[in-house]
Amino acid sequence: MKPAPFAYAKPRSLADAIEQLGRDGEARILAGGQSLIATLNMRLSRPTLLVDINDIPGLDGITLKDGMVEIGALVRHAQAERSETIAKHAPLIAKAIPHIGHPAIRNRGTIGGSIAFADPAAELPACLKALGGEVVIAGARGEHTVKADDFFKGLFETALGAGDVLKAIRMPAATATSRTGFAELARRHGDYALVGLAASAQAKGDALSDIRLAYFGVGATPVRAHKAEAALTRGALDDAVAALAGDLDPPDDVQETGAVKRHLAGVLLRRVAQQLMEAR
Ligand SMILES: Cc1cc2nc3c(=O)[nH]c(=O)nc-3n(C[C@H](O)[C@H](O)[C@H](O)COP(=O)(O)OP(=O)(O)OC[C@H]3O[C@@H](n4cnc5c(N)ncnc54)[C@H](O)[C@@H]3O)c2cc1C
């Protein structure tokens, strides 16, 4: 199928993009196009205007400032995969990115697109939640920041308003005591995950504190497993796996039943807990 007709604009500044988005209530942002173009071709979405943000300067930086790593919205997955700053200071992102699609998709797909699209089986939204990160949003009324815990509202639904542009994501830079873990199960490497788990923690001697477990592929948004986090903080791995029954209620979907997904979530927890205990 071909997309329904749409107008196209390629603004050269963020202010211009926001203005164009504000003028047309049915406008959509085009970033890497890896998700949007497919939905247009299948006529799952019919925007009247595409606002292509690829020529806007200043959205493709990766910086370390005041203990935070900031990744611009237009940073491609492949650029992030090669970044020394991300490898050193945001190792959870570095672990997750090779699981996103295939090289061709990672060459075009953007970090901002991945977070804004908010696919419930996507890796990066869960990573941002596991890291206690935040999203920088620019809109008609200026810039504001939303915590990852509050950003993902529902199925493909976020805190972004109609005329908003996701400008960057930020996360605390890793320190000597930071630990991260990542694992997912997919039918083939590069497929969206059946179930995945992104995690962060602080090492305290032999114990872990500040554990954040963010599952993906188990609900409408990335899901924090708070009961399992509490059990793992006590060092009780078996209890943590059992506690997932109270944390996760994955629905059946075309790939698997909810019961199988809950079982797989436990398998992943054991793998990720092992990673959290090791130096990063
Ligand atoms: C075959 C295939 C396999 C894939 N596998 C995976 C996978 O395993 N894991 C995974 O996470 N992803 C996967 N993807 C999706 C890929 O990661 C996309 O790149 C990503 O989801 C969207 O990024 P994009 O830059 O292409 O965004 P686009 O497709 O351009 O946009 C996606 C949506 O986000 C909005 N948007 C984009 N940028 C912004 C912004 N800065 N501010 C506000 N809104 C914005 C758009 O309006 C649109 O609604 C796959 C894609 C394909 C085609």
Short mmCIF file of C-alpha atoms and ligand atoms in Angstrom, two decimals:
data_model
loop_
_atom_site.label_atom_id
_atom_site.label_comp_id
_atom_site.label_asym_id
_atom_site.label_seq_id
_atom_site.Cartn_x
_atom_site.Cartn_y
_atom_site.Cartn_z
CA MET A 1 0.00 0.00 0.00
CA LYS A 2 1.00 3.64 -0.42
CA PRO A 3 0.51 6.35 2.20
CA ALA A 4 -2.42 8.74 2.10
CA PRO A 5 -1.44 12.19 0.69
CA PHE A 6 0.45 14.50 3.05
CA ALA A 7 2.33 17.80 2.91
CA TYR A 8 6.02 17.89 3.82
CA ALA A 9 8.12 20.51 5.61
CA LYS A 10 11.80 20.50 6.51
CA PRO A 11 12.39 23.26 9.06
CA ARG A 12 15.93 24.46 9.83
CA SER A 13 15.29 25.36 13.48
CA LEU A 14 13.51 23.92 16.48
CA ALA A 15 11.39 27.07 16.79
CA ASP A 16 10.25 26.72 13.17
CA ALA A 17 9.41 23.03 13.68
CA ILE A 18 7.32 23.84 16.75
CA GLU A 19 5.51 26.57 14.85
CA GLN A 20 4.72 24.26 11.92
CA LEU A 21 3.47 21.56 14.29
CA GLY A 22 1.28 24.13 16.05
CA ARG A 23 -0.32 25.24 12.78
CA ASP A 24 -1.58 21.77 11.82
CA GLY A 25 -3.19 19.59 14.47
CA GLU A 26 -2.71 16.48 12.28
CA ALA A 27 1.04 17.06 11.72
CA ARG A 28 3.58 14.40 12.69
CA ILE A 29 7.33 14.57 13.21
CA LEU A 30 9.53 12.53 10.87
CA ALA A 31 12.89 11.49 12.38
CA GLY A 32 14.49 8.24 11.17
CA GLY A 33 11.22 7.08 9.60
CA GLN A 34 11.83 3.44 10.58
CA SER A 35 8.53 3.17 12.44
CA LEU A 36 6.53 6.08 11.03
CA ILE A 37 6.90 5.24 7.32
CA ALA A 38 5.61 1.70 7.91
CA THR A 39 2.53 3.03 9.72
CA LEU A 40 1.93 5.51 6.85
CA ASN A 41 2.30 2.83 4.20
CA MET A 42 -0.16 0.60 6.03
CA ARG A 43 -2.44 3.64 6.52
CA LEU A 44 -2.45 3.05 10.26
CA SER A 45 -1.81 6.79 10.52
CA ARG A 46 -2.79 9.59 8.11
CA PRO A 47 -1.06 12.82 9.08
CA THR A 48 -1.76 15.81 6.82
CA LEU A 49 1.76 17.21 7.31
CA LEU A 50 5.13 15.58 8.00
CA VAL A 51 7.61 17.84 9.78
CA ASP A 52 11.04 16.41 8.98
CA ILE A 53 13.40 17.38 11.82
CA ASN A 54 16.57 15.94 10.27
CA ASP A 55 18.01 19.36 9.27
CA ILE A 56 17.62 20.95 12.68
CA PRO A 57 21.08 21.60 14.13
CA GLY A 58 22.00 20.77 17.71
CA LEU A 59 19.87 17.64 18.14
CA ASP A 60 22.55 15.04 17.45
CA GLY A 61 24.99 15.56 20.33
CA ILE A 62 26.12 13.13 23.03
CA THR A 63 27.46 15.03 26.04
CA LEU A 64 28.50 14.48 29.63
CA LYS A 65 27.65 17.42 31.89
CA ASP A 66 27.06 17.83 35.63
CA GLY A 67 27.01 14.07 36.20
CA MET A 68 24.40 13.48 33.49
CA VAL A 69 24.71 11.94 30.03
CA GLU A 70 22.57 13.78 27.47
CA ILE A 71 21.72 12.15 24.15
CA GLY A 72 20.13 14.37 21.49
CA ALA A 73 16.92 13.22 19.81
CA LEU A 74 18.53 12.85 16.38
CA VAL A 75 21.39 10.64 17.53
CA ARG A 76 21.09 7.48 15.42
CA HIS A 77 21.17 4.11 17.16
CA ALA A 78 24.38 3.34 15.22
CA GLN A 79 26.02 6.59 16.40
CA ALA A 80 25.16 5.72 20.00
CA GLU A 81 26.48 2.19 19.48
CA ARG A 82 29.89 3.62 18.47
CA SER A 83 30.03 6.35 21.14
CA GLU A 84 32.81 6.11 23.71
CA THR A 85 30.90 8.48 25.99
CA ILE A 86 27.92 6.12 26.03
CA ALA A 87 30.09 3.01 26.42
CA LYS A 88 31.84 4.54 29.44
CA HIS A 89 29.13 6.63 31.08
CA ALA A 90 25.85 4.99 30.00
CA PRO A 91 26.78 1.30 29.73
CA LEU A 92 23.16 0.09 29.95
CA ILE A 93 22.35 1.94 26.71
CA ALA A 94 25.46 0.43 25.11
CA LYS A 95 24.32 -3.08 26.14
CA ALA A 96 20.80 -2.58 24.78
CA ILE A 97 21.39 -0.99 21.38
CA PRO A 98 22.81 -4.04 19.55
CA HIS A 99 19.44 -5.73 20.23
CA ILE A 100 17.52 -3.05 18.27
CA GLY A 101 16.60 -4.34 14.82
CA HIS A 102 19.44 -4.72 12.32
CA PRO A 103 22.31 -2.45 11.19
CA ALA A 104 20.19 -0.82 8.43
CA ILE A 105 17.53 0.11 10.99
CA ARG A 106 20.11 1.32 13.49
CA ASN A 107 21.74 3.51 10.82
CA ARG A 108 18.52 5.52 10.35
CA GLY A 109 16.49 5.05 13.55
CA THR A 110 16.95 7.73 16.20
CA ILE A 111 17.06 7.67 19.98
CA GLY A 112 14.35 10.34 20.12
CA GLY A 113 12.11 8.40 17.73
CA SER A 114 12.45 5.27 19.80
CA ILE A 115 11.49 7.04 23.04
CA ALA A 116 8.69 9.10 21.42
CA PHE A 117 7.20 6.10 19.60
CA ALA A 118 7.16 4.20 22.94
CA ASP A 119 6.69 0.71 21.54
CA PRO A 120 5.99 -1.46 24.61
CA ALA A 121 8.51 -4.06 23.37
CA ALA A 122 11.28 -1.53 22.64
CA GLU A 123 14.57 -1.60 24.51
CA LEU A 124 15.35 2.09 25.09
CA PRO A 125 12.19 3.18 26.93
CA ALA A 126 12.85 0.43 29.50
CA CYS A 127 16.53 1.43 29.77
CA LEU A 128 15.59 5.05 30.43
CA LYS A 129 13.18 3.95 33.15
CA ALA A 130 15.73 1.57 34.68
CA LEU A 131 18.27 4.40 34.85
CA GLY A 132 15.86 6.88 36.43
CA GLY A 133 16.39 9.12 33.40
CA GLU A 134 14.40 12.01 32.02
CA VAL A 135 13.10 13.43 28.75
CA VAL A 136 13.67 17.01 27.60
CA ILE A 137 10.63 18.33 25.72
CA ALA A 138 10.45 21.54 23.66
CA GLY A 139 7.08 23.04 22.81
CA ALA A 140 5.24 26.28 22.15
CA ARG A 141 5.54 27.26 25.81
CA GLY A 142 9.27 26.56 26.09
CA GLU A 143 11.22 23.62 27.42
CA HIS A 144 10.43 21.26 30.26
CA THR A 145 11.69 17.96 31.61
CA VAL A 146 9.65 14.86 32.44
CA LYS A 147 10.95 11.94 34.49
CA ALA A 148 10.99 8.63 32.62
CA ASP A 149 8.74 7.19 35.36
CA ASP A 150 6.05 9.71 34.31
CA PHE A 151 6.73 9.86 30.56
CA PHE A 152 5.25 6.54 29.35
CA LYS A 153 1.49 6.86 29.83
CA GLY A 154 -0.04 3.95 27.91
CA LEU A 155 0.18 1.94 24.71
CA PHE A 156 2.18 4.18 22.30
CA GLU A 157 1.14 7.08 24.52
CA THR A 158 3.58 9.48 26.19
CA ALA A 159 3.71 12.84 27.94
CA LEU A 160 4.46 14.51 24.57
CA GLY A 161 1.73 16.95 23.53
CA ALA A 162 0.59 17.46 19.90
CA GLY A 163 3.05 20.29 19.12
CA ASP A 164 5.95 19.01 21.23
CA VAL A 165 9.37 17.89 20.05
CA LEU A 166 11.39 15.44 22.12
CA LYS A 167 14.73 17.28 22.25
CA ALA A 168 16.95 14.92 24.25
CA ILE A 169 17.08 12.26 26.91
CA ARG A 170 19.24 12.45 30.03
CA MET A 171 20.40 9.88 32.52
CA PRO A 172 22.75 9.87 35.52
CA ALA A 173 26.30 9.04 34.42
CA ALA A 174 27.62 5.73 35.73
CA THR A 175 29.95 5.87 38.73
CA ALA A 176 32.38 3.33 40.22
CA THR A 177 29.51 1.78 42.23
CA SER A 178 26.95 1.67 39.39
CA ARG A 179 25.84 -1.72 38.13
CA THR A 180 23.68 -2.43 35.09
CA GLY A 181 22.15 -5.53 33.54
CA PHE A 182 20.32 -6.23 30.31
CA ALA A 183 18.79 -9.34 28.76
CA GLU A 184 16.01 -10.10 26.33
CA LEU A 185 14.46 -13.09 24.66
CA ALA A 186 13.47 -12.77 21.00
CA ARG A 187 12.67 -15.41 18.41
CA ARG A 188 15.53 -14.17 16.22
CA HIS A 189 18.25 -11.65 17.05
CA GLY A 190 17.01 -8.22 15.97
CA ASP A 191 13.32 -9.01 16.37
CA TYR A 192 11.33 -7.08 18.94
CA ALA A 193 11.66 -8.94 22.24
CA LEU A 194 9.12 -11.40 23.59
CA VAL A 195 10.21 -10.20 27.02
CA GLY A 196 13.16 -8.07 28.07
CA LEU A 197 14.67 -6.63 31.24
CA ALA A 198 16.82 -3.53 31.76
CA ALA A 199 18.20 -2.95 35.26
CA SER A 200 20.41 -0.69 37.28
CA ALA A 201 21.65 -0.74 40.87
CA GLN A 202 24.30 0.58 43.22
CA ALA A 203 26.86 -1.82 44.69
CA LYS A 204 27.29 -1.62 48.45
CA GLY A 205 30.00 -4.11 49.38
CA ASP A 206 28.52 -7.50 48.55
CA ALA A 207 24.98 -6.12 48.47
CA LEU A 208 22.95 -4.05 46.02
CA SER A 209 20.83 -0.98 46.69
CA ASP A 210 18.69 1.37 44.57
CA ILE A 211 17.72 -1.53 42.33
CA ARG A 212 15.51 -0.58 39.38
CA LEU A 213 14.09 -3.39 37.24
CA ALA A 214 12.25 -2.26 34.09
CA TYR A 215 10.62 -4.99 32.00
CA PHE A 216 9.53 -4.54 28.39
CA GLY A 217 7.18 -6.62 26.24
CA VAL A 218 4.99 -7.43 29.25
CA GLY A 219 2.44 -4.59 29.20
CA ALA A 220 1.44 -1.32 27.55
CA THR A 221 4.52 0.52 28.85
CA PRO A 222 7.84 -0.46 30.43
CA VAL A 223 6.92 -1.97 33.82
CA ARG A 224 8.91 -1.52 37.05
CA ALA A 225 8.96 -4.71 39.16
CA HIS A 226 8.87 -3.08 42.60
CA LYS A 227 8.23 -6.23 44.67
CA ALA A 228 11.06 -8.09 42.95
CA GLU A 229 13.32 -5.06 43.49
CA ALA A 230 12.62 -5.18 47.24
CA ALA A 231 13.37 -8.92 47.44
CA LEU A 232 16.57 -8.54 45.43
CA THR A 233 17.69 -5.74 47.74
CA ARG A 234 17.48 -8.33 50.58
CA GLY A 235 19.63 -10.64 48.45
CA ALA A 236 16.73 -13.10 48.06
CA LEU A 237 16.83 -14.02 44.36
CA ASP A 238 14.29 -16.88 44.57
CA ASP A 239 11.86 -14.58 46.42
CA ALA A 240 12.44 -11.91 43.77
CA VAL A 241 11.55 -14.34 41.00
CA ALA A 242 8.42 -15.41 42.93
CA ALA A 243 7.51 -11.75 43.54
CA LEU A 244 7.24 -11.17 39.79
CA ALA A 245 3.80 -12.84 39.99
CA GLY A 246 2.68 -9.73 41.89
CA ASP A 247 4.55 -7.25 39.71
CA LEU A 248 3.76 -8.41 36.19
CA ASP A 249 0.49 -9.33 34.52
CA PRO A 250 1.49 -9.75 30.87
CA PRO A 251 -1.43 -10.18 28.50
CA ASP A 252 -1.48 -12.97 25.92
CA ASP A 253 -0.37 -11.68 22.53
CA VAL A 254 0.34 -13.05 19.05
CA GLN A 255 3.79 -14.21 20.16
CA GLU A 256 3.14 -15.91 23.51
CA THR A 257 0.72 -16.42 26.36
CA GLY A 258 0.98 -14.22 29.41
CA ALA A 259 1.90 -17.25 31.52
CA VAL A 260 4.89 -18.06 29.32
CA LYS A 261 5.99 -14.41 29.39
CA ARG A 262 5.84 -14.38 33.19
CA HIS A 263 7.99 -17.51 33.30
CA LEU A 264 10.50 -15.94 30.89
CA ALA A 265 10.58 -12.80 33.04
CA GLY A 266 11.88 -14.97 35.90
CA VAL A 267 14.54 -16.55 33.67
CA LEU A 268 15.72 -13.06 32.65
CA LEU A 269 15.77 -11.88 36.26
CA ARG A 270 18.22 -14.63 37.19
CA ARG A 271 20.51 -13.64 34.28
CA VAL A 272 20.33 -9.94 35.00
CA ALA A 273 20.82 -10.39 38.76
CA GLN A 274 24.08 -12.17 37.95
CA GLN A 275 25.18 -9.21 35.79
CA LEU A 276 24.30 -6.74 38.55
CA MET A 277 26.58 -8.59 40.97
CA GLU A 278 29.53 -8.30 38.58
CA ALA A 279 31.62 -5.17 38.07
CA ARG A 280 30.21 -3.30 35.08
C1 LIG B 1 12.26 -4.29 10.85
C2 LIG B 1 12.34 -3.37 12.06
C3 LIG B 1 12.76 -3.91 13.26
C4 LIG B 1 12.84 -3.07 14.39
N1 LIG B 1 13.23 -3.64 15.56
C5 LIG B 1 13.27 -2.86 16.65
C6 LIG B 1 13.66 -3.40 17.91
O1 LIG B 1 14.00 -4.58 18.03
N2 LIG B 1 13.66 -2.58 18.99
C7 LIG B 1 13.28 -1.25 18.90
O2 LIG B 1 13.29 -0.54 19.90
N3 LIG B 1 12.94 -0.71 17.72
C8 LIG B 1 12.92 -1.48 16.62
N4 LIG B 1 12.55 -0.92 15.43
C9 LIG B 1 12.16 0.50 15.40
C10 LIG B 1 13.36 1.42 15.33
O3 LIG B 1 14.08 1.40 16.53
C11 LIG B 1 12.90 2.86 15.08
O4 LIG B 1 13.99 3.55 14.64
C12 LIG B 1 12.32 3.63 16.25
O5 LIG B 1 11.28 2.98 16.87
C13 LIG B 1 11.75 4.97 15.79
O6 LIG B 1 12.78 5.83 15.50
P1 LIG B 1 12.76 6.69 14.18
O7 LIG B 1 13.82 7.71 14.35
O8 LIG B 1 12.84 5.79 13.00
O9 LIG B 1 11.34 7.43 14.30
P2 LIG B 1 10.18 7.71 13.21
O10 LIG B 1 9.77 6.45 12.56
O11 LIG B 1 10.63 8.83 12.34
O12 LIG B 1 9.07 8.24 14.20
C14 LIG B 1 8.41 7.35 15.08
C15 LIG B 1 7.36 8.14 15.88
O13 LIG B 1 7.98 9.01 16.82
C16 LIG B 1 7.67 10.37 16.54
N5 LIG B 1 8.92 11.12 16.73
C17 LIG B 1 10.12 10.83 16.21
N6 LIG B 1 11.06 11.67 16.66
C18 LIG B 1 10.44 12.51 17.50
C19 LIG B 1 10.87 13.61 18.31
N7 LIG B 1 12.16 14.00 18.35
N8 LIG B 1 9.95 14.25 19.06
C20 LIG B 1 8.65 13.89 19.05
N9 LIG B 1 8.18 12.84 18.32
C21 LIG B 1 9.06 12.17 17.55
C22 LIG B 1 7.16 10.39 15.10
O14 LIG B 1 6.26 11.45 14.87
C23 LIG B 1 6.48 9.04 15.01
O15 LIG B 1 5.20 9.10 15.59
C24 LIG B 1 12.49 -1.70 14.29
C25 LIG B 1 12.09 -1.16 13.06
C26 LIG B 1 12.01 -1.98 11.95
C27 LIG B 1 11.58 -1.38 10.64
#
